[in-house]
Coordinates of C-alpha atoms in Angstrom, one line a residue:
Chain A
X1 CA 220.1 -93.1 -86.1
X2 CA 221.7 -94.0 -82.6
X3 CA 224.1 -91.7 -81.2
X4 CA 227.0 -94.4 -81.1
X5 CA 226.4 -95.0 -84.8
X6 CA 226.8 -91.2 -85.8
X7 CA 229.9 -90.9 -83.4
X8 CA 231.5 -94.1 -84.9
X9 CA 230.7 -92.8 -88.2
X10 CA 232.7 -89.5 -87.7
X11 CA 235.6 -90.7 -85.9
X12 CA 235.9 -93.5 -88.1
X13 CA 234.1 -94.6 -91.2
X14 CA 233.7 -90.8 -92.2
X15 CA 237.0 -89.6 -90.5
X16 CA 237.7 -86.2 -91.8
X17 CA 241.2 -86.4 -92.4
X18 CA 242.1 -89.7 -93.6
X19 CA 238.9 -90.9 -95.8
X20 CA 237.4 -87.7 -96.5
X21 CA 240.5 -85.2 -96.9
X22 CA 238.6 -82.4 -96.2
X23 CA 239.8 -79.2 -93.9
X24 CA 243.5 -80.1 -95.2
X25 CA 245.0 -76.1 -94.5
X26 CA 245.0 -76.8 -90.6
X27 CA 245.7 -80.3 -90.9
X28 CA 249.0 -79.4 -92.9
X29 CA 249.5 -76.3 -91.3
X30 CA 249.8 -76.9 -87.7
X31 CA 250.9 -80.2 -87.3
X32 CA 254.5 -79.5 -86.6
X33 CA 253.6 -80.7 -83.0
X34 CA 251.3 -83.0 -81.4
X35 CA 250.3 -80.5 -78.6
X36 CA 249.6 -78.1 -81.6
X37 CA 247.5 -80.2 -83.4
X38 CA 245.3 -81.5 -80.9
X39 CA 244.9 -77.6 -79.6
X40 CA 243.6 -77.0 -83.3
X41 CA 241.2 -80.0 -83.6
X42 CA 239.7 -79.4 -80.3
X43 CA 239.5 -75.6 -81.0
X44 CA 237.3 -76.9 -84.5
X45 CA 235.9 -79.3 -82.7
X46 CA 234.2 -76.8 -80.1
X47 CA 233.2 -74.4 -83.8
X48 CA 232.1 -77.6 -84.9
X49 CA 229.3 -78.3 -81.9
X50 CA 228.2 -75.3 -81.3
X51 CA 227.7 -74.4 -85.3
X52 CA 225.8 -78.1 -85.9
X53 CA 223.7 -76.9 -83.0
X54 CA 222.5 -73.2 -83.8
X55 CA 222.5 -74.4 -87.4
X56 CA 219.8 -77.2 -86.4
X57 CA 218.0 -75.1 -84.1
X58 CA 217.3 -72.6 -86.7
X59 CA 217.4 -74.9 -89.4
X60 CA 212.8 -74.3 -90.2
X61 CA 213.7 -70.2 -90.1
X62 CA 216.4 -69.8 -92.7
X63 CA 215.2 -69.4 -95.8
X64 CA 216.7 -72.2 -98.4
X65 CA 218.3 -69.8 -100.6
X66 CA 220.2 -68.1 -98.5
X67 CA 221.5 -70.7 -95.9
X68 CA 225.3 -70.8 -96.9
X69 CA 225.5 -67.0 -96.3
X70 CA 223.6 -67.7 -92.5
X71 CA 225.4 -71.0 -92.0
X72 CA 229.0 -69.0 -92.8
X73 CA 227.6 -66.1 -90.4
X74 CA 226.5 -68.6 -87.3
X75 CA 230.7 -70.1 -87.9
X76 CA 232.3 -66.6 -88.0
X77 CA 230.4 -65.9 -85.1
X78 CA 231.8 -68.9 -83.0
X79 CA 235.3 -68.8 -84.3
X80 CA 235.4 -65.4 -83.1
X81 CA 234.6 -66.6 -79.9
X82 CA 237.1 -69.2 -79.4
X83 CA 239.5 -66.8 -80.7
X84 CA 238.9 -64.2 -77.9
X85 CA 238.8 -67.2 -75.1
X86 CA 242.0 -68.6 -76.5
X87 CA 243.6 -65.4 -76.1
X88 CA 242.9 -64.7 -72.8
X89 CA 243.7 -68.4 -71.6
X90 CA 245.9 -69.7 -73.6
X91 CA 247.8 -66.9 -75.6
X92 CA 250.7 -69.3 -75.8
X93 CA 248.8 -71.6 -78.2
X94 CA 247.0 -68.8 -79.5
X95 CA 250.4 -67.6 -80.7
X96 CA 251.6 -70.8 -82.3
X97 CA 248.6 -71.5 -84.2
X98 CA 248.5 -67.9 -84.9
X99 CA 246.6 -67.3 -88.5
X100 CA 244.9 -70.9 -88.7
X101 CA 242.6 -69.7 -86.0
X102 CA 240.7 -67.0 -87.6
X103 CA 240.8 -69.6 -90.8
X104 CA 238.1 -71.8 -89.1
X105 CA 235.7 -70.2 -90.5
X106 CA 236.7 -71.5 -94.1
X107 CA 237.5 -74.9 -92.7
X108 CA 235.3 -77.0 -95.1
X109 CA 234.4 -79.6 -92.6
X110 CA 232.4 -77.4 -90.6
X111 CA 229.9 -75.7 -93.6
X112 CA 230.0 -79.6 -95.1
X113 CA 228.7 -81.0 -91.6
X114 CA 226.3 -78.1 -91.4
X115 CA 224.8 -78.4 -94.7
X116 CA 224.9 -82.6 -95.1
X117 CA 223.9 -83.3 -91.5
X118 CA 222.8 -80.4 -88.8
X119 CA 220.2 -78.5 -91.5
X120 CA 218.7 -81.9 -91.7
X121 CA 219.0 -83.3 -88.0
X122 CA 217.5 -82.5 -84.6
X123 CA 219.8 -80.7 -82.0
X124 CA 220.9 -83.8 -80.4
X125 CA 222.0 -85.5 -82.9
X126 CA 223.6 -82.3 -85.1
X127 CA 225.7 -82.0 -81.7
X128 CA 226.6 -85.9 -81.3
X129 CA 227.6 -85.7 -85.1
X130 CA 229.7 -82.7 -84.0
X131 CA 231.5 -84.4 -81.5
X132 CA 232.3 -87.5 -83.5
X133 CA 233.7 -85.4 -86.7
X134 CA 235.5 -83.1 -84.4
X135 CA 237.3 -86.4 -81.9
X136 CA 237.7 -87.7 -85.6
X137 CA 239.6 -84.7 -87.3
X138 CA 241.2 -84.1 -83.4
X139 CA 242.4 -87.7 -83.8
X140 CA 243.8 -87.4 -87.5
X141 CA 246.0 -84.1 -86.5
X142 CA 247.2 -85.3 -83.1
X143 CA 248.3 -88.8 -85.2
X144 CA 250.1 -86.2 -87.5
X145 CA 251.7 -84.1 -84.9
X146 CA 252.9 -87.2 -83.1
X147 CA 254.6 -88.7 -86.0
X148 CA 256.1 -85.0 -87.3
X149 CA 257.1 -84.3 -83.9
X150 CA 259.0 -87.8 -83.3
X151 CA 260.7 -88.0 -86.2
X152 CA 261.6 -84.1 -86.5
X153 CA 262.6 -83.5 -83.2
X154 CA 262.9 -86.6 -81.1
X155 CA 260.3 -85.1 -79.1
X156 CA 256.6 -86.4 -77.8
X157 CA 254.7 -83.6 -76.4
X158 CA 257.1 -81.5 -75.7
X159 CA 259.2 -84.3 -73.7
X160 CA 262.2 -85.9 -75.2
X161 CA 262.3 -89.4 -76.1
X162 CA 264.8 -90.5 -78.7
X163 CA 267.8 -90.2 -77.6
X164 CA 270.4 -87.5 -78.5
X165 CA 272.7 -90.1 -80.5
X166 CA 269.9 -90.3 -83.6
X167 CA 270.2 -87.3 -86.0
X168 CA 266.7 -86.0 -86.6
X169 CA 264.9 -85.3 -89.4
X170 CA 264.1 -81.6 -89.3
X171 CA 262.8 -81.6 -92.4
X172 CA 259.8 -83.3 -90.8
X173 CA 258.8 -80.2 -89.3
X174 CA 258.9 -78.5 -92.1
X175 CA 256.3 -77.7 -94.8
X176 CA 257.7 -80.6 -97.0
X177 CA 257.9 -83.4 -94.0
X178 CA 253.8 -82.4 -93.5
X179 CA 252.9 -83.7 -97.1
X180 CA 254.9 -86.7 -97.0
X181 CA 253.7 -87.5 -93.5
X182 CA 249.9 -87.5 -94.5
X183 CA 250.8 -89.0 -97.8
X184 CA 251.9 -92.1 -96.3
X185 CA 249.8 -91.9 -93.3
X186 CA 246.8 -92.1 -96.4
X187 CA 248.2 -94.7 -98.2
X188 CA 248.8 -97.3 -95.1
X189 CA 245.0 -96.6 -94.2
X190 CA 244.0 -97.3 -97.8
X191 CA 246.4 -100.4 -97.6
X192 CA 244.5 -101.7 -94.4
X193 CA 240.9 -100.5 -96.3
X194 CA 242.1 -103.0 -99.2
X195 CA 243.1 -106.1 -97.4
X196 CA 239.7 -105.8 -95.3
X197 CA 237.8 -106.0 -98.7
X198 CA 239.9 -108.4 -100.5
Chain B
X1 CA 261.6 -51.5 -104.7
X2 CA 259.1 -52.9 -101.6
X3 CA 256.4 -53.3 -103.5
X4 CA 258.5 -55.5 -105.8
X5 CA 260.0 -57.4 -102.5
X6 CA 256.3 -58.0 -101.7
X7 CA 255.4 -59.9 -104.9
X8 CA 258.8 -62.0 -105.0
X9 CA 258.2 -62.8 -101.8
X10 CA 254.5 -64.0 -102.4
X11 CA 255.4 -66.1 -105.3
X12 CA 258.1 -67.7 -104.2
X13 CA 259.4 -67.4 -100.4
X14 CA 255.9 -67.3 -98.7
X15 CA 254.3 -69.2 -101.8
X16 CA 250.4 -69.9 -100.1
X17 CA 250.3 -73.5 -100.9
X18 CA 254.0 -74.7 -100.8
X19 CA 255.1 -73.3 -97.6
X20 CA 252.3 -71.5 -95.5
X21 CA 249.2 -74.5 -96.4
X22 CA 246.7 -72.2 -97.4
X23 CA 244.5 -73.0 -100.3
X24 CA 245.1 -76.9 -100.2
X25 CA 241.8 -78.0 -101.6
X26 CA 241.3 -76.5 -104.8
X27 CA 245.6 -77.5 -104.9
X28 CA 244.3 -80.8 -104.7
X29 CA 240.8 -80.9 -105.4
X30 CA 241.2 -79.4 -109.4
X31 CA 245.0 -79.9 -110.4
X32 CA 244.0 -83.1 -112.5
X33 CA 244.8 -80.8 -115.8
X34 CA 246.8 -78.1 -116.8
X35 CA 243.9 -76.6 -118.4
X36 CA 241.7 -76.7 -115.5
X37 CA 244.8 -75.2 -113.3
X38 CA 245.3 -72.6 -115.5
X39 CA 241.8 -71.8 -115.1
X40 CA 241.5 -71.8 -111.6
X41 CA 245.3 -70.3 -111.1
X42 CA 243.9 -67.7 -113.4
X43 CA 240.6 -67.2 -111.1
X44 CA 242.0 -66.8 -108.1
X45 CA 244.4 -64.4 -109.2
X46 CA 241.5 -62.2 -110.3
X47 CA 239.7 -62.9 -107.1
X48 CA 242.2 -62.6 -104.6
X49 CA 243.7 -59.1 -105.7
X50 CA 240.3 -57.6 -105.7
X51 CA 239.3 -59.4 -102.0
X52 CA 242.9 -58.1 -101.0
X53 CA 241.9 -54.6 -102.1
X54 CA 238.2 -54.4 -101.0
X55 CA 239.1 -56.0 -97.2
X56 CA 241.6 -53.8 -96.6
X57 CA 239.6 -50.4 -97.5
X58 CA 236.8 -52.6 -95.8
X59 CA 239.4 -52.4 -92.6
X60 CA 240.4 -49.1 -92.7
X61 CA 237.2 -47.2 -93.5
X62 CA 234.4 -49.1 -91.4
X63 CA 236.0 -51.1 -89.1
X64 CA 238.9 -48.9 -87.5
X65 CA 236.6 -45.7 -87.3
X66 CA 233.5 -47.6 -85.1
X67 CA 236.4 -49.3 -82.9
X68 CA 235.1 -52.8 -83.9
X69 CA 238.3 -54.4 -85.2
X70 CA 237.2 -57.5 -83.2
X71 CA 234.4 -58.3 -85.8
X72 CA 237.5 -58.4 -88.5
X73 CA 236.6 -61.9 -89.2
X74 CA 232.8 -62.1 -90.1
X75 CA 233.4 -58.9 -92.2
X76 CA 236.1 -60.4 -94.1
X77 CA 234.2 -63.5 -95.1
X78 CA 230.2 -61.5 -95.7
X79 CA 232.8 -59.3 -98.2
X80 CA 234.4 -61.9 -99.7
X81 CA 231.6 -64.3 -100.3
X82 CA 229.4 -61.4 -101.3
X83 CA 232.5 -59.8 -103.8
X84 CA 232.6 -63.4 -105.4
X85 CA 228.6 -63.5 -106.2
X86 CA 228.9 -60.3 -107.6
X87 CA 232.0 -61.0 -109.9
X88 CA 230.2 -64.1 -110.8
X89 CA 227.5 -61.4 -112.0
X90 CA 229.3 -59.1 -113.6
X91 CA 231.0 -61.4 -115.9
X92 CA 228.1 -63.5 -117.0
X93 CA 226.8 -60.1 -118.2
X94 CA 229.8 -58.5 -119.3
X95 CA 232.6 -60.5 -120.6
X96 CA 230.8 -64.1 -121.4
X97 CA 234.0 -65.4 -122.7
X98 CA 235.8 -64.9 -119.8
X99 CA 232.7 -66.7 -117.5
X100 CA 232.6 -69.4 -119.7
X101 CA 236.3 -69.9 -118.9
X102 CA 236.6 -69.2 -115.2
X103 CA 233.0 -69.4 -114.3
X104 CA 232.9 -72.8 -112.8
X105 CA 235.9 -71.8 -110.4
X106 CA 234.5 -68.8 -109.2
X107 CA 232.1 -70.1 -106.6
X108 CA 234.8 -72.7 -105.5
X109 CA 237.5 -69.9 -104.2
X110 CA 234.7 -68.5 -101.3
X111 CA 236.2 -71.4 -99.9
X112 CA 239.7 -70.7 -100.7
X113 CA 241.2 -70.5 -97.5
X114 CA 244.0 -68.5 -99.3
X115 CA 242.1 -65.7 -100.3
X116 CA 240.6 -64.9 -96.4
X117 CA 244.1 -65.8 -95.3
X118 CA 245.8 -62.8 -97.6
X119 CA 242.5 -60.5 -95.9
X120 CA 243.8 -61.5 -92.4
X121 CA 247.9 -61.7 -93.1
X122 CA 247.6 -57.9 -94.7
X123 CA 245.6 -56.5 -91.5
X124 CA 248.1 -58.0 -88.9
X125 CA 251.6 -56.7 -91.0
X126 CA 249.4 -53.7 -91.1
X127 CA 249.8 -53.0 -95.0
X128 CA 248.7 -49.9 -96.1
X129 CA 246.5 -50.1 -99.4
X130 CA 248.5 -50.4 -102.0
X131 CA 250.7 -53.0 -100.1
X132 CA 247.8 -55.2 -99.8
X133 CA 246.8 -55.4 -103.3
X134 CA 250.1 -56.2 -104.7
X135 CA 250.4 -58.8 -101.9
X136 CA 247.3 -60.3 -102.8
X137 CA 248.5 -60.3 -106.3
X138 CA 252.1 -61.9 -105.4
X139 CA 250.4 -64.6 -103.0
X140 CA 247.4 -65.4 -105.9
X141 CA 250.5 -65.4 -108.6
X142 CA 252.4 -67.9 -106.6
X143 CA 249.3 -70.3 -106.0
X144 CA 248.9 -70.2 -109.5
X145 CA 252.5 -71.2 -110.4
X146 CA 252.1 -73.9 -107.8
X147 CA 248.6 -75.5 -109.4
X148 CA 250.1 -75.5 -112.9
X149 CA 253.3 -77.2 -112.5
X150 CA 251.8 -79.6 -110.0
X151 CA 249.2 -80.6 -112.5
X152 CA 252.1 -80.7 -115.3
X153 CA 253.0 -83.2 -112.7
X154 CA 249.9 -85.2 -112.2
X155 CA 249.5 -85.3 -116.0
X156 CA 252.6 -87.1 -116.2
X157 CA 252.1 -89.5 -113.4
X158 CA 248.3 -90.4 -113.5
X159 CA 249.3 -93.7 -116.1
X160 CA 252.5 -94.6 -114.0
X161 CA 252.5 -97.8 -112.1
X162 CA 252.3 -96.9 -108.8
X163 CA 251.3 -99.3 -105.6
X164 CA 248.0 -99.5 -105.1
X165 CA 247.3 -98.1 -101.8
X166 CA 249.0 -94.9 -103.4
X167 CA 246.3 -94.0 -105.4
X168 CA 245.0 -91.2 -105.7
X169 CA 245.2 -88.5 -102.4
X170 CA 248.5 -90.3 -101.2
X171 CA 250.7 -90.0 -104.1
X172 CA 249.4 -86.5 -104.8
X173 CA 250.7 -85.8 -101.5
X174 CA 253.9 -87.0 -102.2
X175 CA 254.5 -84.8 -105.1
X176 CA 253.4 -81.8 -103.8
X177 CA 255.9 -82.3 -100.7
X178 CA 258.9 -83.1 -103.2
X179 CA 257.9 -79.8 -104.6
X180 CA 257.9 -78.1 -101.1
X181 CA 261.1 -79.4 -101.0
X182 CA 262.3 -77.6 -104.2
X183 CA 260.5 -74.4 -103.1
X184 CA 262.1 -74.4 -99.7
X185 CA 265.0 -73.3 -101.9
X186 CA 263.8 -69.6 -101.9
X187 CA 263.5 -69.3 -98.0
X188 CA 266.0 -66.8 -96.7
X189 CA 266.1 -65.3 -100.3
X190 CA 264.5 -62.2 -98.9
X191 CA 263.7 -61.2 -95.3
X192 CA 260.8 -59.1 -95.2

């Protein structure tokens, strides 16, 4: 496969968040801005190279039976790294994605991607298919957090643009507004899928 | 009277699924049937009490003592992927009624995301034992209220006639938000 292929594939044919709804804790969870959730998809998005990668360098020494248990170890590992390095550089974002970052590890985008693609795939292309299914799930919560931060709090990053005289909708940055968000976020890109067919 | 705050608190205030996003994909993934819900409510309840218990003595006994708190994160998961296998094991052998009912579910919740989130949320409120059990309990309770009245829900709508793009994913998040909406209720009921 050509490495334009597999990142057009994850970003999106495969796109994590809107055709295969998978990893949907985080992509709930943080999306209350869009600096929050493009923090979170790049912080899976750097678990998610550097997993595909160990995970297809070692993919002819781990035994079949037991690869879940290694894959889930090689994660761990690499969360806790990011972790430690988003503490010390960023504690601010650290603080505001607070529990979702330790909850990588059970993100199932990144043991799916390990077991469909990088235990099968040479290094290269296990880390080109980690790039485009991270810049795909990056781009499906930073599309959340834009629209949830808009209508919630008339902001865009952190800057305000709707002026003070609309009321805004704070339920948008709350836990309800993050369902109804995707929900029709889903629906509009299943509309678009249908009219392409028909 | 705490211990009692805790498990209101987990069902309904803090409820996993409704207002803190954690355990999405089985909410989604098997809330087509009440039965199945019940099944898997009734799973993860089992489940997440005993990963509750066993992380936090995991915490407290090995971790604290060598000084590697740090490694809190790989521990949690190896115990709780390992406790599932051997529950799994357990109830084949012992109780075959109850595997024939729940075991399908049981490898599913390794990748509950609620059940490591209850091991991480008890270490940093720094609950003692007992505290983290009955949290685990309350916060498993609560995701099993949540599944069964949102597949009551799904039952009811899966024949309606709904646009097409709807389908599916979208309306099911739909409903789930209308229910956040009627769970948001609680918040502020008690401040822990």
């Amino acid at each position: 496969m050509n490495p334009i292929k597999i990142l057009k594939n994850g970003i999106i044919d495969e796109n994590p968040t809107f055709v295969q709804a998978i990893g949907m804790c985080p992509t709930l969870g943080v999306t209350s801005s869009a600096i929050n959730g493009i923090g979170m998809g790049l912080a899976t998005t750097a678990v998610l190279i550097f997993a595909n990668l160990f995970v297809s360098l070692l993919r002819k020494v781990i035994p079949d039976k037991v690869r879940i248990p290694c894959f889930i170890v090689v994660i761990a590992t690499f969360v806790t790294i990011i972790e430690f390095l988003l503490k010390a550089y960023s504690p601010s974002l650290n603080a505001s994605l607070g529990l979702y970052i330790p909850l990588i590890v059970v993100n199932c985008l990144i043991l799916a991607r390990a077991e469909a693609f990088a235990s099968k795939n040479g290094p290269v292309a296990a880390v080109v298919d980690g790039v485009g299914m991270g810049l795909g799930f990056t781009l499906g919560l930073g599309i959340l957090g834009l629209v949830r931060e808009f209508i919630g709090s008339g902001t865009l990053f952190d800057i305000t643009v709707l002026p003070e005289m609309f009321p805004r909708t704070l339920l948008f940055v709350m836990a309800p507004g993050a369902f109804f968000t995707l929900g029709i976020l889903m629906a509009g890109f299943n509309y678009m899928k249908n009219k392409k067919k028909a | 009277m705490n211990l009692i705050l805790i498990i209101l608190a987990g069902i309904f205030v803090n409820n996993y699924v409704l207002a803190q996003f954690l355990g999405i994909c089985p909410f989604l993934g098997v809330s087509k049937k009440v039965e199945t819900a019940t099944g898997m409510g009734v799973a993860v309840i089992f489940v997440m009490s005993l990963a509750a218990a066993v992380a936090s003595l995991v915490y407290d006994l090995i971790l604290v003592p060598l000084g590697i708190e740090y490694l809190y994160n790989i521990a949690f998961i190896l115990v709780i992927a390992s406790l599932v296998q051997f529950v799994e094991m357990f109830l084949k052998k012992a109780a075959p009624a109850l595997y024939q009912a729940l075991g399908v579910f049981l490898p599913l919740i390794t990748t509950n995301c609620a059940v490591l989130g209850v091991a991480v949320l008890n270490m940093q409120t720094g609950y003692n034992f007992i505290e983290s059990v009955i949290s685990g309990f309350g916060g498993a309770a609560g995701f099993a209220l949540a599944i069964i009245l949102f597949a009551g829900i799904r039952e009811r709508t899966e024949f309606n006639d709904t646009p097409k793009a709807f389908d599916g994913f979208p309306l099911a998040l739909i409903t789930a938000g209308l229910m956040s909406i009627a769970f948001l209720g609680f918040s502020g009921l008690i401040q822990l």
